[in-house]
Amino acid sequence: MLELQGITVAYGESVVLKDLSLTVPEGRTLALLGANGAGKTTTLRAASGVLKPASGRLLVDGVDLSGAQPYRFAKAGICHVPEGRGVFPSLTVRENLVLQSYRTDSAVAVERAVSAFPRLGQKLAQTAGTMSGGEQQMLALARAYVQQPRVVLLDEVSMGLAPKVVDEIFAFLTRLAEEGVSLLLVEQYVSKALAISDYVAILSRGRLVFLGEPDELAGTDIFAQYLGSAEQVTA
Amino acid sequence: MNSLLPFIVAGIAQGSVFGLAALGLVVTYKTSGIFNFGHGAVAAVGAYVFYDLRTIHHWPWPVAAAVCLLVLGPLLGVVQERLAAGLAPVRLAMKVVATVGVVLLVAGITSLHYGASSLDFPPFLPQDTVTLLGVRVSAAQLITLVLSVVVAGALFLLFRVTKVGVAMRGVVDDPTLMGLTGVSPVNVRRSAWIIGSTLAVASGILLAPLTGLDTIQLTLLVVQSFGAAAIGRFTSLPLTFAGGLLIGVGENLLVRFSGDITWLALAQPALPFVVLFVVLLLSKPAVIADAGRLRRAVAPSRTPLSPATRRSAMLAALVVAVVLPSLVGVRIQSFASGLVSATIFLSLGLLVWTSGQVSLCHAGFVAVGATTTGHLLGAGVPWVLAVLVAGLVVVPLGLVIAVPAMRLSGIYLALATLGFGVLLQYLFYNRPFMFGQLGQIAVPRPRASWLGIDPSSDTSFYYVTLVAFLLASGVVYGVLRLRLGRLLQALADSPLALATHGAPVNRIRLLVYGVSAFLAGAAGGLSGALSGTASSAAYSYFSSLTLLAVLALYGTKVGVVPALAAGVALSVVPSYLTSIRGEWFTIVFGASAIVAALVSDRSLSLRLSVGARQRLADRRTSSPTRARLVQP
Amino acid sequence: MTALELEQVTVRFGSVVAVDALSLSAAEGQITALIGPNGAGKTTTFNACSGLLRPASGRVTLLGEDVSDLGPAARARKGLGRTFQRLELFDSMTVDENVGLGLESGLAGQSWLRCLTGNRKEAVRVAEAVEESLHTCDITDLAGRRAGELSTGQRRLVELARALAGGFPVLLLDEPSSGLDHEETTRFGQILRSVVTGGRSILLVEHDMDLVLSVCDYLHVLDFGVHVFEGTPAEVQASPVVRAAYLGEEVSESA
């Protein structure tokens, strides 16, 4: 499905991702973990074409898309929900959905979005930027349903949201996975992420240091070693 | 009232054309963030091509119009989109420089090919008149109005209803996200530029029968457009169109009343500026203007020349400057002119490169300096005092426009200064307190022969300009070494940090603006005295554009060397190449300004310092470097 | 007297209420922290304190004086300094110039003449302030380096030194530990303690709970723009409200 082969990303001379190879298998969920600055967001940016790797190849269904513009990735079925709010704040909810629906009719897009997040149905005419953080995130995530992508890249989609909203979002992700969509998940709620993942990859300073199933992590000190203490572990 | 109606009708027809042009300007500005000072120049290209096809090649006008609107407009749009994409990462001043370069390029080429004088552009729409509500209206006026309203309405619908229109609004919010949703931001922007440029071409063709075919005149369309756009706050399409109508009606009413008050007729081109000025005054100021601008890569400090080398180089240059008259003979006059230009470039460079404020009316400041000097000398004021007072007179004048514009973002200052330059030229140049009816005023050279030499000879006056240039350099270097210099450098790095530590950001900007205006005014006195007579034609607003374009050719540093180089390019080189037509210089200046802007900051990002790279890597949530980002 | 006090401050972006009728205070001579999850409105609150944002309603009192109507520069001259999460240094200038500008900015705000140039007495004052704050932050050896060339950790210290040189009695520090490693964070905490011992007051927005709990005297907890709890570090750690709102249920699981 989505294959990263030997991806290296550098800002000037500072290497952020070093020779990373990773495959998101068809219909499976892969959690990508790591401490602050390990290169998770960079990986997603590279995987959706936002960032051009210095070297390495990106294959979608075996087709080499290295160096292509982001919209080509989107058309190939890669849906990247970026960190922060992935919506156009000055457009209305309906207009946001219209933009998301380049491959379907916009009425169908609205219908699918509302079926995923009923709350959006009452807000179609509202300007996206004036909605609450949770609603904006739902609108951003609706794209992952409206465009019927093959792979969804999710960057900290639960960040800054109330626990109830987070639960709602994870329920949505589960639903996506059940429909056969592949997910690549970067998430601060590690345990929630592991609960819905088939595989887990751990990055440290731009390198892949662990790849396996969530069960394999039990009883190891990989967390302590690579995830740092600041982010999830507090008390 | 009845006597007003015909003027209102004519104004509405003309205003609807302004409205069209303004819509094009707003569409491109909103989607690309580039304010296109060349918008009127594109209109001129459209009008000239139409003229060429119809009048010279005798094509039927509908065919000529179709070619212009369906081929030329889109083509120019595609070219401009590429230019805008290249300009996206450069600083605001360079964006202005590049679009000003477009104006010069177009003006140079059209003037070279079609001559500098205004061409007769016969009306092509039917001129039959009908009487509506007691007013005689020509068919052409009706057609223009209906056409404009339909196009404006269609555009409004396009933005509200269609996918590409929604995308054009969305791309303003977040071009990267646009790419992620599967829509190419480049295609979206290209559509916007095609629309903008086609609207410009259309308005050029519709306007030319009214104004005559004249690049300078049509270039001014950008001024009317931004006046209209200001009413729409550079955002609202319906208000922008209404603003166009308002300016059209206003200009025609000015014509009506100019029968009673003659100078009102001259005020016409100044009206959009007045509108902009009022909008600026009414606008809510930003807490800190331009706080959220692009973060710029830091260029590594170049190894400075050793003090000894530097000293010998300066000494050598000074020796050359002193013996120059015996080397170049009669051409010394053009070198004196070069030194005066260099002084003006010092003033402009200080403003643009240290504080990021763009002045598009520096020629106006110089003109005020020249005429004030002339009047003072005529009143018997000693020469040096007259020049200094002329400098001081320009300061409050400069501040009048700077103060309201400064409260908003930098582009407003550029707009306000362009408008102000136009206003000065049309409203005040020919008044008695400036150049007078004949457009000329005597500015004699200094006559007192205190050293037993004739100070009014070309050679002596060359030395006067040399001393003036050295003094101006002293002022500029002095200012930069003072606290103000440190504050200015800090301001370029982070206005936010400066303000939150208690520094008066706008006061810093005003101070440097004041110093710059003073130097420009004083240089004006010298420039008038170059030939003994200052004539208004030499200080047109177009000269201001040329000044900015030439300034940009020598990098973004303030200093003696770039100022001298720019002065030589503007005033000395052309005097040696007399066989080459002046238009070629305009073309070369315009083209090189575009190139200079396109490459300006690119070189910086290639030379990122190690620390900057490290930081970019450290910054987890920040936006990534432009160098690595796929340019949307 | 309180160093800084917010009363019923509300900030809206469009129709979104980012900060809702927030009241809190920072005591003099103490380190007060403002914590809460991402998007809780902490930086917005800071911007309202320093005048970069005008609240829709509410009052900001600095050292007993109402500064609600003043702009950022005026508030700075009244004694409020701040740092930025995204580091706002004068990158093209050297460290000592950066730090010196911390004081010179305020001096420049006094009059037109002071904006143009300073006198000899001021030059001495600036030099002394630079030396002292570089010393406090232990970065004297960086004095001649350009700010743009330094690492994030060093830049955080330069930014702090610049704010210290400004002589502000009240400091707002926005996420000072982000981008710092564990060792740098610890050292930063020690410097902050020494600053308040010297009589200044600090209001801190910070994610690193280790730092917050070890250096702060008092904490305010924000969630969705609403003040949900305040107390000493021990009280906050024990509070179920805070655990639910901020720390979440994830705490024990991933530890």
CSV table of N, CA and C in Angstrom, one decimal, chain C residues 46-160:
chain,number,residue,atom,x,y,z
C,46,PHE,N,-1.6,35.0,28.0
C,46,PHE,CA,-0.3,35.7,28.0
C,46,PHE,C,-0.4,36.9,27.1
C,47,ASN,N,-0.9,36.7,25.9
C,47,ASN,CA,-1.0,37.8,25.0
C,47,ASN,C,-1.9,38.9,25.5
C,48,ALA,N,-2.9,38.5,26.2
C,48,ALA,CA,-3.8,39.5,26.8
C,48,ALA,C,-3.1,40.3,27.9
C,49,CYS,N,-2.2,39.5,28.7
C,49,CYS,CA,-1.5,40.2,29.7
C,49,CYS,C,-0.5,41.2,29.1
C,50,SER,N,0.2,40.9,28.1
C,50,SER,CA,1.2,41.7,27.6
C,50,SER,C,0.7,42.8,26.6
C,51,GLY,N,-0.6,42.7,26.3
C,51,GLY,CA,-1.2,43.7,25.4
C,51,GLY,C,-1.1,43.4,23.9
C,52,LEU,N,-0.7,42.2,23.6
C,52,LEU,CA,-0.7,41.9,22.1
C,52,LEU,C,-2.1,41.6,21.6
C,53,LEU,N,-3.0,41.3,22.6
C,53,LEU,CA,-4.4,41.1,22.2
C,53,LEU,C,-5.2,42.0,23.1
C,54,ARG,N,-6.3,42.5,22.5
C,54,ARG,CA,-7.2,43.3,23.4
C,54,ARG,C,-8.4,42.4,23.8
C,55,PRO,N,-8.5,42.1,25.1
C,55,PRO,CA,-9.6,41.3,25.5
C,55,PRO,C,-11.0,41.9,25.2
C,56,ALA,N,-12.0,41.1,25.0
C,56,ALA,CA,-13.3,41.7,24.8
C,56,ALA,C,-13.8,42.4,26.0
C,57,SER,N,-13.5,41.8,27.2
C,57,SER,CA,-13.8,42.5,28.4
C,57,SER,C,-12.8,42.1,29.5
C,58,GLY,N,-12.9,42.7,30.6
C,58,GLY,CA,-12.0,42.4,31.7
C,58,GLY,C,-10.9,43.4,32.0
C,59,ARG,N,-10.2,43.2,33.1
C,59,ARG,CA,-9.2,44.1,33.5
C,59,ARG,C,-7.9,43.5,33.8
C,60,VAL,N,-6.8,44.1,33.4
C,60,VAL,CA,-5.4,43.6,33.7
C,60,VAL,C,-4.8,44.6,34.6
C,61,THR,N,-4.3,44.2,35.8
C,61,THR,CA,-3.7,45.1,36.7
C,61,THR,C,-2.2,44.7,36.9
C,62,LEU,N,-1.3,45.6,36.7
C,62,LEU,CA,0.1,45.3,36.9
C,62,LEU,C,0.6,46.1,38.0
C,63,LEU,N,1.1,45.5,39.0
C,63,LEU,CA,1.7,46.1,40.2
C,63,LEU,C,0.7,47.2,40.8
C,64,GLY,N,-0.5,46.8,40.8
C,64,GLY,CA,-1.5,47.7,41.4
C,64,GLY,C,-2.1,48.8,40.4
C,65,GLU,N,-1.6,48.8,39.2
C,65,GLU,CA,-2.0,49.8,38.3
C,65,GLU,C,-2.8,49.2,37.1
C,66,ASP,N,-4.0,49.8,36.8
C,66,ASP,CA,-4.8,49.2,35.7
C,66,ASP,C,-4.1,49.5,34.4
C,67,VAL,N,-3.7,48.5,33.6
C,67,VAL,CA,-3.0,48.7,32.3
C,67,VAL,C,-3.8,48.2,31.2
C,68,SER,N,-5.1,47.9,31.4
C,68,SER,CA,-6.0,47.3,30.4
C,68,SER,C,-5.9,48.1,29.0
C,69,ASP,N,-5.8,49.4,29.1
C,69,ASP,CA,-5.9,50.2,27.9
C,69,ASP,C,-4.5,50.5,27.2
C,70,LEU,N,-3.5,49.9,27.8
C,70,LEU,CA,-2.1,50.2,27.3
C,70,LEU,C,-1.7,49.2,26.2
C,71,GLY,N,-0.9,49.6,25.3
C,71,GLY,CA,-0.3,48.7,24.3
C,71,GLY,C,0.9,48.0,24.9
C,72,PRO,N,1.4,47.0,24.2
C,72,PRO,CA,2.5,46.2,24.7
C,72,PRO,C,3.7,47.0,25.2
C,73,ALA,N,4.1,48.0,24.4
C,73,ALA,CA,5.3,48.7,24.7
C,73,ALA,C,5.1,49.5,26.1
C,74,ALA,N,3.9,50.1,26.2
C,74,ALA,CA,3.7,50.8,27.4
C,74,ALA,C,3.6,49.9,28.6
C,75,ARG,N,3.1,48.7,28.4
C,75,ARG,CA,3.0,47.8,29.6
C,75,ARG,C,4.4,47.4,30.0
C,76,ALA,N,5.3,47.2,28.9
C,76,ALA,CA,6.7,46.9,29.2
C,76,ALA,C,7.3,48.0,30.0
C,77,ARG,N,7.1,49.2,29.7
C,77,ARG,CA,7.7,50.3,30.4
C,77,ARG,C,7.1,50.4,31.8
C,78,LYS,N,5.9,49.9,32.0
C,78,LYS,CA,5.4,49.8,33.4
C,78,LYS,C,6.0,48.7,34.2
C,79,GLY,N,6.8,47.8,33.6
C,79,GLY,CA,7.4,46.8,34.4
C,79,GLY,C,7.1,45.3,34.0
C,80,LEU,N,6.5,45.1,32.8
C,80,LEU,CA,6.1,43.8,32.5
C,80,LEU,C,7.0,43.3,31.3
C,81,GLY,N,7.8,42.2,31.5
C,81,GLY,CA,8.6,41.7,30.5
C,81,GLY,C,8.1,40.3,30.1
C,82,ARG,N,8.5,39.9,28.9
C,82,ARG,CA,8.0,38.5,28.5
C,82,ARG,C,9.0,37.8,27.6
C,83,THR,N,8.9,36.5,27.5
C,83,THR,CA,9.6,35.7,26.5
C,83,THR,C,8.5,35.0,25.6
C,84,PHE,N,9.0,34.4,24.6
C,84,PHE,CA,8.1,33.8,23.6
C,84,PHE,C,8.3,32.3,23.5
C,85,GLN,N,7.3,31.5,23.3
C,85,GLN,CA,7.4,30.1,23.1
C,85,GLN,C,8.3,29.9,21.8
C,86,ARG,N,8.0,30.7,20.8
C,86,ARG,CA,8.7,30.5,19.5
C,86,ARG,C,10.0,31.3,19.4
C,87,LEU,N,10.5,31.8,20.5
C,87,LEU,CA,11.8,32.5,20.6
C,87,LEU,C,11.8,33.7,19.6
C,88,GLU,N,11.7,34.8,20.1
C,88,GLU,CA,11.8,36.0,19.3
C,88,GLU,C,13.1,36.7,19.6
C,89,LEU,N,14.2,36.2,19.0
C,89,LEU,CA,15.5,36.9,19.3
C,89,LEU,C,15.8,37.8,18.1
C,90,PHE,N,16.8,38.7,18.3
C,90,PHE,CA,17.3,39.5,17.2
C,90,PHE,C,18.4,38.7,16.6
C,91,ASP,N,18.1,37.8,15.6
C,91,ASP,CA,19.0,36.8,15.2
C,91,ASP,C,20.2,37.3,14.5
C,92,SER,N,20.2,38.4,13.9
C,92,SER,CA,21.3,38.9,13.1
C,92,SER,C,22.3,39.6,14.1
C,93,MET,N,21.9,39.8,15.3
C,93,MET,CA,22.8,40.6,16.2
C,93,MET,C,23.5,39.7,17.3
C,94,THR,N,24.5,40.2,17.9
C,94,THR,CA,25.2,39.4,18.9
C,94,THR,C,24.4,39.2,20.2
C,95,VAL,N,24.9,38.3,21.0
C,95,VAL,CA,24.2,38.0,22.2
C,95,VAL,C,24.2,39.3,23.1
C,96,ASP,N,25.3,39.9,23.2
C,96,ASP,CA,25.3,41.1,24.1
C,96,ASP,C,24.5,42.2,23.6
C,97,GLU,N,24.4,42.4,22.3
C,97,GLU,CA,23.5,43.4,21.7
C,97,GLU,C,22.1,43.1,22.0
C,98,ASN,N,21.7,41.8,21.8
C,98,ASN,CA,20.4,41.3,22.1
C,98,ASN,C,20.0,41.7,23.6
C,99,VAL,N,20.9,41.3,24.5
C,99,VAL,CA,20.6,41.5,25.9
C,99,VAL,C,20.5,43.0,26.2
C,100,GLY,N,21.4,43.7,25.6
C,100,GLY,CA,21.4,45.2,25.8
C,100,GLY,C,20.1,45.8,25.4
C,101,LEU,N,19.6,45.3,24.2
C,101,LEU,CA,18.4,45.9,23.7
C,101,LEU,C,17.2,45.6,24.7
C,102,GLY,N,17.3,44.6,25.5
C,102,GLY,CA,16.3,44.4,26.5
C,102,GLY,C,16.1,45.6,27.4
C,103,LEU,N,17.2,46.3,27.7
C,103,LEU,CA,17.1,47.6,28.5
C,103,LEU,C,16.9,48.8,27.5
C,104,GLU,N,17.6,48.8,26.4
C,104,GLU,CA,17.6,50.0,25.5
C,104,GLU,C,16.2,50.2,25.0
C,105,SER,N,15.5,49.1,24.7
C,105,SER,CA,14.1,49.2,24.2
C,105,SER,C,13.3,50.1,25.0
C,106,GLY,N,13.3,49.9,26.3
C,106,GLY,CA,12.6,50.7,27.3
C,106,GLY,C,13.1,52.1,27.3
C,107,LEU,N,14.4,52.3,27.3
C,107,LEU,CA,15.0,53.6,27.4
C,107,LEU,C,14.5,54.4,26.1
C,108,ALA,N,14.5,53.7,25.0
C,108,ALA,CA,14.1,54.4,23.7
C,108,ALA,C,12.7,54.8,23.8
C,109,GLY,N,11.9,54.1,24.6
C,109,GLY,CA,10.5,54.5,24.7
C,109,GLY,C,10.2,55.8,25.5
C,110,GLN,N,11.3,56.3,26.1
C,110,GLN,CA,11.0,57.5,27.0
C,110,GLN,C,10.8,58.8,26.2
C,111,SER,N,11.6,59.0,25.1
C,111,SER,CA,11.4,60.2,24.3
C,111,SER,C,11.9,60.0,22.9
C,112,TRP,N,11.6,60.9,22.1
C,112,TRP,CA,12.2,60.9,20.7
C,112,TRP,C,13.7,60.9,20.7
C,113,LEU,N,14.3,61.7,21.5
C,113,LEU,CA,15.7,61.8,21.6
C,113,LEU,C,16.3,60.5,22.0
C,114,ARG,N,15.7,59.9,23.1
C,114,ARG,CA,16.2,58.7,23.6
C,114,ARG,C,16.1,57.5,22.6
C,115,CYS,N,15.2,57.7,21.7
C,115,CYS,CA,15.0,56.7,20.6
C,115,CYS,C,16.2,56.8,19.6
C,116,LEU,N,16.7,58.0,19.5
C,116,LEU,CA,17.7,58.2,18.5
C,116,LEU,C,19.1,57.8,19.1
C,117,THR,N,19.3,58.2,20.3
C,117,THR,CA,20.6,57.9,20.9
C,117,THR,C,20.5,57.9,22.4
C,118,GLY,N,21.5,57.3,23.1
C,118,GLY,CA,21.5,57.3,24.5
C,118,GLY,C,22.7,58.2,25.0
C,119,ASN,N,22.7,58.5,26.3
C,119,ASN,CA,23.8,59.3,26.8
C,119,ASN,C,24.8,58.3,27.5
C,120,ARG,N,25.9,58.9,28.0
C,120,ARG,CA,27.0,58.1,28.5
C,120,ARG,C,26.5,57.3,29.7
C,121,LYS,N,25.7,57.9,30.6
C,121,LYS,CA,25.2,57.3,31.8
C,121,LYS,C,24.4,56.0,31.4
C,122,GLU,N,23.6,56.2,30.4
C,122,GLU,CA,22.8,55.0,30.0
C,122,GLU,C,23.6,53.9,29.4
C,123,ALA,N,24.7,54.3,28.7
C,123,ALA,CA,25.6,53.3,28.1
C,123,ALA,C,26.2,52.5,29.3
C,124,VAL,N,26.6,53.1,30.3
C,124,VAL,CA,27.1,52.4,31.5
C,124,VAL,C,26.1,51.5,32.1
C,125,ARG,N,24.8,52.0,32.2
C,125,ARG,CA,23.7,51.2,32.8
C,125,ARG,C,23.5,50.0,31.9
C,126,VAL,N,23.5,50.2,30.6
C,126,VAL,CA,23.2,49.0,29.7
C,126,VAL,C,24.4,48.0,29.9
C,127,ALA,N,25.6,48.5,29.9
C,127,ALA,CA,26.7,47.5,30.0
C,127,ALA,C,26.6,46.7,31.3
C,128,GLU,N,26.3,47.4,32.4
C,128,GLU,CA,26.2,46.7,33.6
C,128,GLU,C,25.0,45.7,33.6
C,129,ALA,N,23.9,46.1,33.1
C,129,ALA,CA,22.8,45.2,33.0
C,129,ALA,C,23.1,44.0,32.2
C,130,VAL,N,23.8,44.2,31.0
C,130,VAL,CA,24.2,43.1,30.2
C,130,VAL,C,25.1,42.1,31.0
C,131,GLU,N,26.1,42.7,31.6
C,131,GLU,CA,27.0,41.8,32.3
C,131,GLU,C,26.3,41.0,33.4
C,132,GLU,N,25.5,41.7,34.1
C,132,GLU,CA,24.8,41.0,35.2
C,132,GLU,C,23.9,39.9,34.8
C,133,SER,N,23.1,40.2,33.7
C,133,SER,CA,22.1,39.1,33.3
C,133,SER,C,22.8,38.0,32.6
C,134,LEU,N,23.9,38.3,31.8
C,134,LEU,CA,24.6,37.2,31.2
C,134,LEU,C,25.2,36.3,32.3
C,135,HIS,N,25.6,36.9,33.4
C,135,HIS,CA,26.2,36.2,34.5
C,135,HIS,C,25.1,35.3,35.2
C,136,THR,N,23.9,36.0,35.4
C,136,THR,CA,22.8,35.2,36.1
C,136,THR,C,22.5,34.0,35.3
C,137,CYS,N,22.5,34.1,33.9
C,137,CYS,CA,22.1,33.0,33.1
C,137,CYS,C,23.2,32.2,32.7
C,138,ASP,N,24.4,32.5,33.2
C,138,ASP,CA,25.6,31.8,32.9
C,138,ASP,C,25.9,31.6,31.5
C,139,ILE,N,25.8,32.7,30.7
C,139,ILE,CA,26.1,32.6,29.3
C,139,ILE,C,27.1,33.7,28.9
C,140,THR,N,27.9,34.1,29.9
C,140,THR,CA,28.9,35.2,29.6
C,140,THR,C,29.8,34.8,28.4
C,141,ASP,N,30.1,33.5,28.3
C,141,ASP,CA,31.0,33.1,27.2
C,141,ASP,C,30.4,33.2,25.8
C,142,LEU,N,29.0,33.4,25.8
C,142,LEU,CA,28.4,33.5,24.5
C,142,LEU,C,28.3,35.0,24.0
C,143,ALA,N,28.7,35.9,24.8
C,143,ALA,CA,28.5,37.4,24.6
C,143,ALA,C,28.7,37.8,23.1
C,144,GLY,N,29.8,37.4,22.5
C,144,GLY,CA,30.1,37.9,21.2
C,144,GLY,C,29.5,37.1,20.0
C,145,ARG,N,28.8,36.0,20.4
C,145,ARG,CA,28.3,35.1,19.3
C,145,ARG,C,27.0,35.8,18.7
C,146,ARG,N,26.7,35.4,17.5
C,146,ARG,CA,25.4,35.9,16.9
C,146,ARG,C,24.3,35.0,17.4
C,147,ALA,N,23.2,35.6,17.8
C,147,ALA,CA,22.1,34.9,18.4
C,147,ALA,C,21.6,33.8,17.4
C,148,GLY,N,21.6,34.1,16.1
C,148,GLY,CA,21.1,33.2,15.1
C,148,GLY,C,21.9,31.9,15.0
C,149,GLU,N,23.1,31.9,15.6
C,149,GLU,CA,23.9,30.7,15.4
C,149,GLU,C,23.8,29.7,16.6
C,150,LEU,N,23.1,30.1,17.6
C,150,LEU,CA,23.1,29.3,18.8
C,150,LEU,C,22.1,28.2,18.8
C,151,SER,N,22.2,27.2,19.7
C,151,SER,CA,21.3,26.1,19.8
C,151,SER,C,20.0,26.6,20.6
C,152,THR,N,19.0,25.9,20.5
C,152,THR,CA,17.7,26.3,21.1
C,152,THR,C,17.9,26.5,22.6
C,153,GLY,N,18.7,25.6,23.3
C,153,GLY,CA,18.9,25.8,24.7
C,153,GLY,C,19.5,27.1,25.0
C,154,GLN,N,20.6,27.4,24.3
C,154,GLN,CA,21.3,28.7,24.5
C,154,GLN,C,20.4,29.9,24.2
C,155,ARG,N,19.6,29.7,23.1
C,155,ARG,CA,18.7,30.8,22.8
C,155,ARG,C,17.6,31.1,23.8
C,156,ARG,N,17.1,30.0,24.5
C,156,ARG,CA,16.2,30.3,25.6
C,156,ARG,C,16.9,31.1,26.7
C,157,LEU,N,18.1,30.8,27.0
C,157,LEU,CA,18.8,31.5,28.0
C,157,LEU,C,19.1,33.0,27.6
C,158,VAL,N,19.4,33.2,26.3
C,158,VAL,CA,19.6,34.6,25.8
C,158,VAL,C,18.3,35.3,26.0
C,159,GLU,N,17.2,34.7,25.6
C,159,GLU,CA,15.9,35.4,25.7
C,159,GLU,C,15.6,35.8,27.1
C,160,LEU,N,15.9,34.9,28.0
C,160,LEU,CA,15.7,35.1,29.5
C,160,LEU,C,16.6,36.3,29.9
